[in-house]
mmCIF file of C-alpha atoms and ligand atoms in Angstrom:
data_model
loop_
_atom_site.group_PDB
_atom_site.id
_atom_site.type_symbol
_atom_site.label_atom_id
_atom_site.label_comp_id
_atom_site.label_asym_id
_atom_site.label_seq_id
_atom_site.Cartn_x
_atom_site.Cartn_y
_atom_site.Cartn_z
ATOM 1 C CA MET A 1 16.247 20.394 -0.656
ATOM 2 C CA LYS A 2 15.147 23.662 -2.284
ATOM 3 C CA ASN A 3 11.792 24.111 -0.614
ATOM 4 C CA ARG A 4 10.703 21.480 1.852
ATOM 5 C CA ASN A 5 7.003 22.296 1.560
ATOM 6 C CA THR A 6 6.724 22.050 -2.209
ATOM 7 C CA ALA A 7 8.944 18.945 -2.321
ATOM 8 C CA PRO A 8 7.091 15.753 -3.336
ATOM 9 C CA VAL A 9 6.048 12.863 -1.130
ATOM 10 C CA GLY A 10 7.641 9.547 -2.147
ATOM 11 C CA VAL A 11 5.296 6.553 -2.287
ATOM 12 C CA PHE A 12 6.321 3.001 -3.154
ATOM 13 C CA ASP A 13 5.061 -0.528 -3.545
ATOM 14 C CA SER A 14 6.189 -3.756 -5.191
ATOM 15 C CA GLY A 15 3.983 -2.975 -8.192
ATOM 16 C CA VAL A 16 0.609 -1.429 -8.944
ATOM 17 C CA GLY A 17 -0.945 -1.971 -5.496
ATOM 18 C CA GLY A 18 0.349 1.263 -4.008
ATOM 19 C CA LEU A 19 -1.652 3.186 -6.592
ATOM 20 C CA THR A 20 -4.661 2.565 -4.339
ATOM 21 C CA VAL A 21 -2.842 4.634 -1.707
ATOM 22 C CA VAL A 22 -1.749 7.341 -4.185
ATOM 23 C CA ARG A 23 -5.380 7.636 -5.306
ATOM 24 C CA GLU A 24 -6.439 8.309 -1.721
ATOM 25 C CA ILE A 25 -3.563 10.732 -0.989
ATOM 26 C CA ALA A 26 -4.417 12.648 -4.177
ATOM 27 C CA ARG A 27 -8.042 12.842 -3.017
ATOM 28 C CA GLN A 28 -7.326 13.965 0.555
ATOM 29 C CA LEU A 29 -4.170 16.025 -0.070
ATOM 30 C CA PRO A 30 -4.712 17.480 -3.548
ATOM 31 C CA ASP A 31 -1.920 20.043 -3.188
ATOM 32 C CA GLU A 32 0.826 17.485 -2.565
ATOM 33 C CA ASN A 33 3.217 16.430 -5.317
ATOM 34 C CA ILE A 34 3.867 12.681 -5.450
ATOM 35 C CA ILE A 35 6.691 10.554 -6.835
ATOM 36 C CA TYR A 36 5.612 6.915 -7.088
ATOM 37 C CA PHE A 37 7.880 3.915 -7.508
ATOM 38 C CA GLY A 38 6.503 0.442 -8.357
ATOM 39 C CA ASP A 39 9.057 -2.368 -8.177
ATOM 40 C CA THR A 40 7.566 -4.218 -11.155
ATOM 41 C CA ALA A 41 10.816 -6.102 -11.879
ATOM 42 C CA ARG A 42 10.820 -7.747 -8.454
ATOM 43 C CA VAL A 43 7.120 -8.149 -7.595
ATOM 44 C CA PRO A 44 5.873 -10.053 -5.601
ATOM 45 C CA TYR A 45 7.452 -9.129 -2.279
ATOM 46 C CA GLY A 46 5.063 -11.351 -0.344
ATOM 47 C CA SER A 47 7.028 -14.536 -0.997
ATOM 48 C CA LYS A 48 10.447 -13.036 -0.179
ATOM 49 C CA SER A 49 12.542 -13.034 2.997
ATOM 50 C CA GLN A 50 12.721 -10.126 5.436
ATOM 51 C CA ASN A 51 16.368 -9.363 4.523
ATOM 52 C CA THR A 52 15.457 -9.077 0.849
ATOM 53 C CA ILE A 53 12.431 -6.869 1.539
ATOM 54 C CA ILE A 54 14.588 -4.572 3.716
ATOM 55 C CA ARG A 55 17.260 -4.373 0.989
ATOM 56 C CA PHE A 56 14.652 -3.570 -1.703
ATOM 57 C CA SER A 57 13.039 -0.920 0.523
ATOM 58 C CA GLU A 58 16.412 0.728 1.237
ATOM 59 C CA GLN A 59 17.234 0.887 -2.473
ATOM 60 C CA ILE A 60 13.875 2.448 -3.297
ATOM 61 C CA ILE A 61 14.161 5.027 -0.515
ATOM 62 C CA ARG A 62 17.663 5.936 -1.744
ATOM 63 C CA PHE A 63 16.232 6.374 -5.258
ATOM 64 C CA LEU A 64 13.292 8.483 -4.009
ATOM 65 C CA LYS A 65 15.710 10.648 -2.042
ATOM 66 C CA THR A 66 17.461 11.563 -5.295
ATOM 67 C CA LYS A 67 14.100 13.151 -6.221
ATOM 68 C CA HIS A 68 14.295 15.268 -3.036
ATOM 69 C CA VAL A 69 11.165 13.832 -1.420
ATOM 70 C CA LYS A 70 10.219 15.310 1.947
ATOM 71 C CA ALA A 71 8.608 12.140 3.355
ATOM 72 C CA ILE A 72 8.056 8.516 2.334
ATOM 73 C CA VAL A 73 4.903 6.411 2.442
ATOM 74 C CA ILE A 74 5.552 2.676 2.186
ATOM 75 C CA ALA A 75 2.332 1.841 0.324
ATOM 76 C CA CYS A 76 2.988 -1.869 0.691
ATOM 77 C CA ASN A 77 1.846 -3.870 3.682
ATOM 78 C CA THR A 78 4.604 -6.427 3.204
ATOM 79 C CA ALA A 79 7.364 -3.813 3.311
ATOM 80 C CA SER A 80 5.558 -1.928 6.104
ATOM 81 C CA ALA A 81 5.350 -5.115 8.194
ATOM 82 C CA LEU A 82 8.890 -6.348 7.533
ATOM 83 C CA ALA A 83 11.038 -3.309 6.739
ATOM 84 C CA LEU A 84 9.551 -0.166 8.303
ATOM 85 C CA ASP A 85 11.240 -0.628 11.686
ATOM 86 C CA ALA A 86 14.598 -1.208 9.977
ATOM 87 C CA VAL A 87 14.463 1.736 7.570
ATOM 88 C CA ARG A 88 12.727 4.341 9.725
ATOM 89 C CA ASP A 89 15.812 5.314 11.694
ATOM 90 C CA GLU A 90 18.207 4.902 8.808
ATOM 91 C CA PHE A 91 17.041 7.910 6.800
ATOM 92 C CA ASP A 92 16.806 11.594 7.664
ATOM 93 C CA ILE A 93 13.219 12.044 6.418
ATOM 94 C CA PRO A 94 9.986 10.688 7.934
ATOM 95 C CA VAL A 95 8.985 7.215 6.714
ATOM 96 C CA MET A 96 5.516 5.829 7.430
ATOM 97 C CA GLY A 97 3.728 2.598 6.515
ATOM 98 C CA VAL A 98 0.174 1.325 6.072
ATOM 99 C CA VAL A 99 -0.113 -1.292 8.842
ATOM 100 C CA ILE A 100 -0.692 1.037 11.806
ATOM 101 C CA PRO A 101 -3.340 3.138 9.988
ATOM 102 C CA GLY A 102 -5.055 -0.052 8.749
ATOM 103 C CA ALA A 103 -5.073 -1.652 12.192
ATOM 104 C CA ARG A 104 -6.517 1.506 13.747
ATOM 105 C CA ALA A 105 -9.296 1.696 11.145
ATOM 106 C CA ALA A 106 -10.271 -1.920 11.832
ATOM 107 C CA VAL A 107 -10.244 -1.497 15.631
ATOM 108 C CA GLU A 108 -12.597 1.450 15.158
ATOM 109 C CA ALA A 109 -14.812 -0.508 12.751
ATOM 110 C CA THR A 110 -15.325 -3.741 14.695
ATOM 111 C CA ARG A 111 -18.339 -4.000 16.991
ATOM 112 C CA ASN A 112 -17.916 -7.620 18.125
ATOM 113 C CA ARG A 113 -14.104 -7.335 18.593
ATOM 114 C CA LYS A 114 -13.282 -9.923 15.920
ATOM 115 C CA ILE A 115 -11.143 -8.797 12.990
ATOM 116 C CA GLY A 116 -9.939 -10.685 9.930
ATOM 117 C CA VAL A 117 -6.761 -9.739 8.060
ATOM 118 C CA VAL A 118 -5.882 -10.872 4.555
ATOM 119 C CA GLY A 119 -2.407 -10.246 3.173
ATOM 120 C CA THR A 120 0.656 -11.751 1.567
ATOM 121 C CA ASP A 121 2.472 -14.773 3.034
ATOM 122 C CA ALA A 122 5.219 -12.526 4.401
ATOM 123 C CA THR A 123 2.775 -10.089 6.031
ATOM 124 C CA VAL A 124 0.753 -12.881 7.653
ATOM 125 C CA GLN A 125 3.850 -14.767 8.807
ATOM 126 C CA SER A 126 5.218 -11.595 10.378
ATOM 127 C CA GLY A 127 2.152 -11.436 12.646
ATOM 128 C CA MET A 128 2.530 -7.649 12.517
ATOM 129 C CA TYR A 129 -1.185 -6.877 12.171
ATOM 130 C CA THR A 130 -2.055 -9.026 15.189
ATOM 131 C CA LYS A 131 0.740 -7.398 17.207
ATOM 132 C CA VAL A 132 -0.273 -3.840 16.299
ATOM 133 C CA ILE A 133 -4.000 -4.512 16.843
ATOM 134 C CA HIS A 134 -3.269 -6.039 20.262
ATOM 135 C CA GLU A 135 -1.204 -2.994 21.217
ATOM 136 C CA MET A 136 -4.277 -0.882 20.423
ATOM 137 C CA ALA A 137 -6.932 -3.244 21.830
ATOM 138 C CA SER A 138 -5.836 -6.385 23.656
ATOM 139 C CA ASP A 139 -9.379 -7.825 23.749
ATOM 140 C CA VAL A 140 -9.698 -8.141 19.961
ATOM 141 C CA THR A 141 -9.466 -11.574 18.317
ATOM 142 C CA VAL A 142 -7.511 -11.470 15.050
ATOM 143 C CA ILE A 143 -7.691 -14.111 12.318
ATOM 144 C CA GLU A 144 -5.065 -13.746 9.595
ATOM 145 C CA LYS A 145 -5.079 -15.454 6.209
ATOM 146 C CA ALA A 146 -2.520 -15.316 3.401
ATOM 147 C CA CYS A 147 -3.946 -14.972 -0.125
ATOM 148 C CA PRO A 148 -0.800 -15.029 -2.302
ATOM 149 C CA LEU A 149 -2.557 -15.492 -5.653
ATOM 150 C CA PHE A 150 -4.461 -12.207 -5.343
ATOM 151 C CA VAL A 151 -1.333 -10.181 -6.248
ATOM 152 C CA PRO A 152 -0.618 -11.830 -9.637
ATOM 153 C CA LEU A 153 -4.343 -11.710 -10.465
ATOM 154 C CA VAL A 154 -4.293 -7.946 -9.907
ATOM 155 C CA GLU A 155 -0.955 -7.406 -11.693
ATOM 156 C CA GLU A 156 -2.344 -9.303 -14.702
ATOM 157 C CA GLY A 157 -5.534 -7.225 -14.736
ATOM 158 C CA PHE A 158 -7.666 -10.330 -14.046
ATOM 159 C CA LYS A 159 -10.296 -8.604 -11.900
ATOM 160 C CA GLU A 160 -13.197 -9.631 -14.126
ATOM 161 C CA HIS A 161 -11.804 -13.080 -14.961
ATOM 162 C CA VAL A 162 -13.735 -16.160 -13.881
ATOM 163 C CA VAL A 163 -10.706 -17.622 -12.061
ATOM 164 C CA THR A 164 -10.627 -14.612 -9.744
ATOM 165 C CA ARG A 165 -14.025 -15.498 -8.322
ATOM 166 C CA GLU A 166 -12.807 -19.072 -7.715
ATOM 167 C CA VAL A 167 -9.589 -17.930 -6.059
ATOM 168 C CA ILE A 168 -11.528 -15.535 -3.812
ATOM 169 C CA GLU A 169 -13.801 -18.389 -2.750
ATOM 170 C CA TYR A 170 -10.826 -20.717 -2.205
ATOM 171 C CA TYR A 171 -9.067 -18.270 0.117
ATOM 172 C CA LEU A 172 -11.990 -16.579 1.834
ATOM 173 C CA GLU A 173 -14.398 -19.437 2.510
ATOM 174 C CA SER A 174 -12.858 -20.045 5.939
ATOM 175 C CA MET A 175 -12.975 -16.296 6.683
ATOM 176 C CA ARG A 176 -16.650 -16.110 5.687
ATOM 177 C CA ASN A 177 -17.403 -18.973 8.082
ATOM 178 C CA THR A 178 -16.008 -17.094 11.089
ATOM 179 C CA ASP A 179 -17.953 -14.410 12.937
ATOM 180 C CA ILE A 180 -15.533 -11.549 12.230
ATOM 181 C CA ASP A 181 -17.344 -8.288 11.482
ATOM 182 C CA ALA A 182 -14.405 -6.372 9.969
ATOM 183 C CA MET A 183 -11.695 -7.513 7.584
ATOM 184 C CA ILE A 184 -8.553 -5.570 6.678
ATOM 185 C CA LEU A 185 -7.375 -5.667 3.076
ATOM 186 C CA GLY A 186 -3.803 -6.018 4.360
ATOM 187 C CA CYS A 187 -2.174 -5.777 0.950
ATOM 188 C CA THR A 188 -2.434 -2.674 -1.180
ATOM 189 C CA HIS A 189 -3.203 -4.760 -4.268
ATOM 190 C CA TYR A 190 -6.378 -6.174 -2.727
ATOM 191 C CA PRO A 191 -8.567 -3.017 -2.866
ATOM 192 C CA LEU A 192 -8.401 -3.492 -6.640
ATOM 193 C CA LEU A 193 -10.450 -6.690 -6.073
ATOM 194 C CA ARG A 194 -12.662 -5.072 -3.444
ATOM 195 C CA SER A 195 -15.997 -5.298 -5.272
ATOM 196 C CA LYS A 196 -15.435 -9.012 -5.980
ATOM 197 C CA ILE A 197 -14.416 -9.673 -2.359
ATOM 198 C CA ARG A 198 -17.468 -7.709 -1.194
ATOM 199 C CA ASP A 199 -19.757 -9.772 -3.486
ATOM 200 C CA TYR A 200 -18.385 -12.969 -1.956
ATOM 201 C CA LEU A 201 -18.338 -11.945 1.728
ATOM 202 C CA GLY A 202 -21.670 -10.109 1.768
ATOM 203 C CA GLU A 203 -22.679 -7.175 3.921
ATOM 204 C CA LYS A 204 -22.068 -8.541 7.433
ATOM 205 C CA ILE A 205 -18.308 -8.064 7.219
ATOM 206 C CA GLN A 206 -17.049 -4.492 6.910
ATOM 207 C CA ILE A 207 -14.113 -4.337 4.517
ATOM 208 C CA VAL A 208 -11.328 -2.040 5.732
ATOM 209 C CA ASN A 209 -8.968 -0.454 3.198
ATOM 210 C CA PRO A 210 -5.986 1.091 5.073
ATOM 211 C CA ALA A 211 -5.475 3.685 2.301
ATOM 212 C CA TYR A 212 -7.991 6.126 3.749
ATOM 213 C CA GLU A 213 -6.374 6.225 7.225
ATOM 214 C CA THR A 214 -2.901 6.243 5.685
ATOM 215 C CA ALA A 215 -3.678 9.445 3.777
ATOM 216 C CA MET A 216 -5.101 10.948 6.988
ATOM 217 C CA ASP A 217 -1.929 10.005 8.898
ATOM 218 C CA LEU A 218 0.238 11.502 6.156
ATOM 219 C CA LYS A 219 -1.726 14.735 6.391
ATOM 220 C CA GLU A 220 -1.169 14.797 10.146
ATOM 221 C CA LEU A 221 2.545 14.026 9.794
ATOM 222 C CA LEU A 222 3.059 16.826 7.255
ATOM 223 C CA ARG A 223 1.114 19.228 9.456
ATOM 224 C CA GLU A 224 3.102 18.323 12.597
ATOM 225 C CA GLN A 225 6.412 18.768 10.773
ATOM 226 C CA ASN A 226 5.225 21.974 9.093
ATOM 227 C CA MET A 227 5.833 20.420 5.682
ATOM 228 C CA GLU A 228 2.408 20.809 4.043
ATOM 229 C CA ASN A 229 2.384 22.160 0.530
ATOM 230 C CA GLY A 230 0.341 25.331 0.511
ATOM 231 C CA GLY A 231 -0.590 24.844 -3.146
ATOM 232 C CA ALA A 232 2.571 26.104 -4.815
ATOM 233 C CA THR A 233 3.822 23.717 -7.489
ATOM 234 C CA SER A 234 7.310 22.241 -7.349
ATOM 235 C CA GLU A 235 9.722 21.845 -10.241
ATOM 236 C CA HIS A 236 8.195 18.356 -10.688
ATOM 237 C CA SER A 237 4.874 17.771 -12.367
ATOM 238 C CA ARG A 238 2.288 16.979 -9.691
ATOM 239 C CA TYR A 239 2.475 13.176 -10.072
ATOM 240 C CA SER A 240 5.424 11.230 -11.489
ATOM 241 C CA PHE A 241 5.578 7.476 -11.884
ATOM 242 C CA TYR A 242 8.671 5.255 -11.940
ATOM 243 C CA VAL A 243 8.981 1.479 -12.200
ATOM 244 C CA SER A 244 11.815 -1.050 -12.362
ATOM 245 C CA ASP A 245 10.409 -2.805 -15.472
ATOM 246 C CA ALA A 246 7.548 -2.937 -18.001
ATOM 247 C CA ALA A 247 6.754 0.771 -17.940
ATOM 248 C CA GLU A 248 4.088 0.715 -20.628
ATOM 249 C CA LYS A 249 2.131 -2.098 -18.973
ATOM 250 C CA PHE A 250 2.239 -0.173 -15.705
ATOM 251 C CA ARG A 251 1.181 3.069 -17.376
ATOM 252 C CA LYS A 252 -1.867 1.433 -18.972
ATOM 253 C CA PHE A 253 -2.829 -0.128 -15.651
ATOM 254 C CA ALA A 254 -2.319 3.143 -13.782
ATOM 255 C CA ASN A 255 -4.723 4.824 -16.164
ATOM 256 C CA THR A 256 -7.438 2.367 -15.137
ATOM 257 C CA VAL A 257 -6.898 3.134 -11.426
ATOM 258 C CA MET A 258 -6.088 6.825 -11.195
ATOM 259 C CA PRO A 259 -8.725 9.533 -11.588
ATOM 260 C CA PHE A 260 -6.346 11.545 -13.801
ATOM 261 C CA ASP A 261 -4.294 10.825 -16.904
ATOM 262 C CA VAL A 262 -0.902 9.120 -16.404
ATOM 263 C CA PRO A 263 0.908 10.146 -19.590
ATOM 264 C CA THR A 264 4.363 8.689 -18.889
ATOM 265 C CA THR A 265 6.079 6.114 -16.704
ATOM 266 C CA ASN A 266 9.859 6.001 -16.428
ATOM 267 C CA VAL A 267 12.079 2.958 -15.919
ATOM 268 C CA VAL A 268 14.758 3.030 -13.228
ATOM 269 C CA ASN A 269 17.575 0.510 -12.725
ATOM 270 C CA ILE A 270 16.831 0.136 -9.021
ATOM 271 C CA GLU A 271 19.763 -2.222 -8.394
ATOM 272 C CA GLU A 272 22.046 0.786 -8.897
ATOM 273 C CA TYR A 273 20.802 2.406 -5.688
HETATM 274 N N1 DGL B 1 1.079 -4.679 -2.419
HETATM 275 C C1 DGL B 1 1.993 -5.247 -1.499
HETATM 276 C C2 DGL B 1 1.418 -5.397 -0.113
HETATM 277 O O1 DGL B 1 0.723 -4.561 0.290
HETATM 278 C C3 DGL B 1 2.857 -6.359 -1.938
HETATM 279 C C4 DGL B 1 2.305 -7.487 -2.680
HETATM 280 C C5 DGL B 1 3.450 -8.373 -3.122
HETATM 281 O O2 DGL B 1 4.338 -7.845 -3.767
HETATM 282 O O3 DGL B 1 3.453 -9.572 -2.774
HETATM 283 O O4 DGL B 1 1.658 -6.322 0.598
#
């Protein structure tokens, strides 16, 4: 690695969801260079087994390491819940996920000690959010609910579509009928439906997006390891985007999410890594 401080941070997700985390990192850490990988050929992760999610995560980290990243953010709750423990010790750079920051934000937000978590099937079945929340605050009641159709709705750009409202009602009616006062968007795709979820749930439930705390934790990690970029540019352009398929579709979508222009997206044969 030529210069550790100017090296980029690697961020990945199964598809477009992790862009919600990149957006927040770019806002809070504007001097950091970012290499993003979206596994658009293999999305969704939420219906896959733990072994497969670990294998995919290892391949992506190996690819990101070829870009000389100094740290990795797994901007995918599913991979954070099922693969972070396995990959963290396997690589010689820091790897962090979104579940711990998200859980912490919700524990801080709840007043009545009742938290809801929505996520993919795999995330909910892992019970990772409940485990992490209970390690932080054993008195908190956690209600988890899988909402698997939210991911394809987001990937298809269906935010404004009438079916999205119906799917939100189908999944979240039971959550709305509980007395939780905070709910974690435990999938990085879901913040892209946030305003619709907010319209349905109303004001009494605080919606927690782990992206904000994740960017704060990344800042802290880079500071602790003396790896912050002081503003010097690297040999990479500030933000680079890679996917495993359908680059143009991703690029168009990224331009609707990011506050800056995404001029190119590159395709990578991830199975080679
Ligand atoms: N955005 C990811 C997450 O946070 C994965 C969604 C999926 O691929 O199923 O869980």
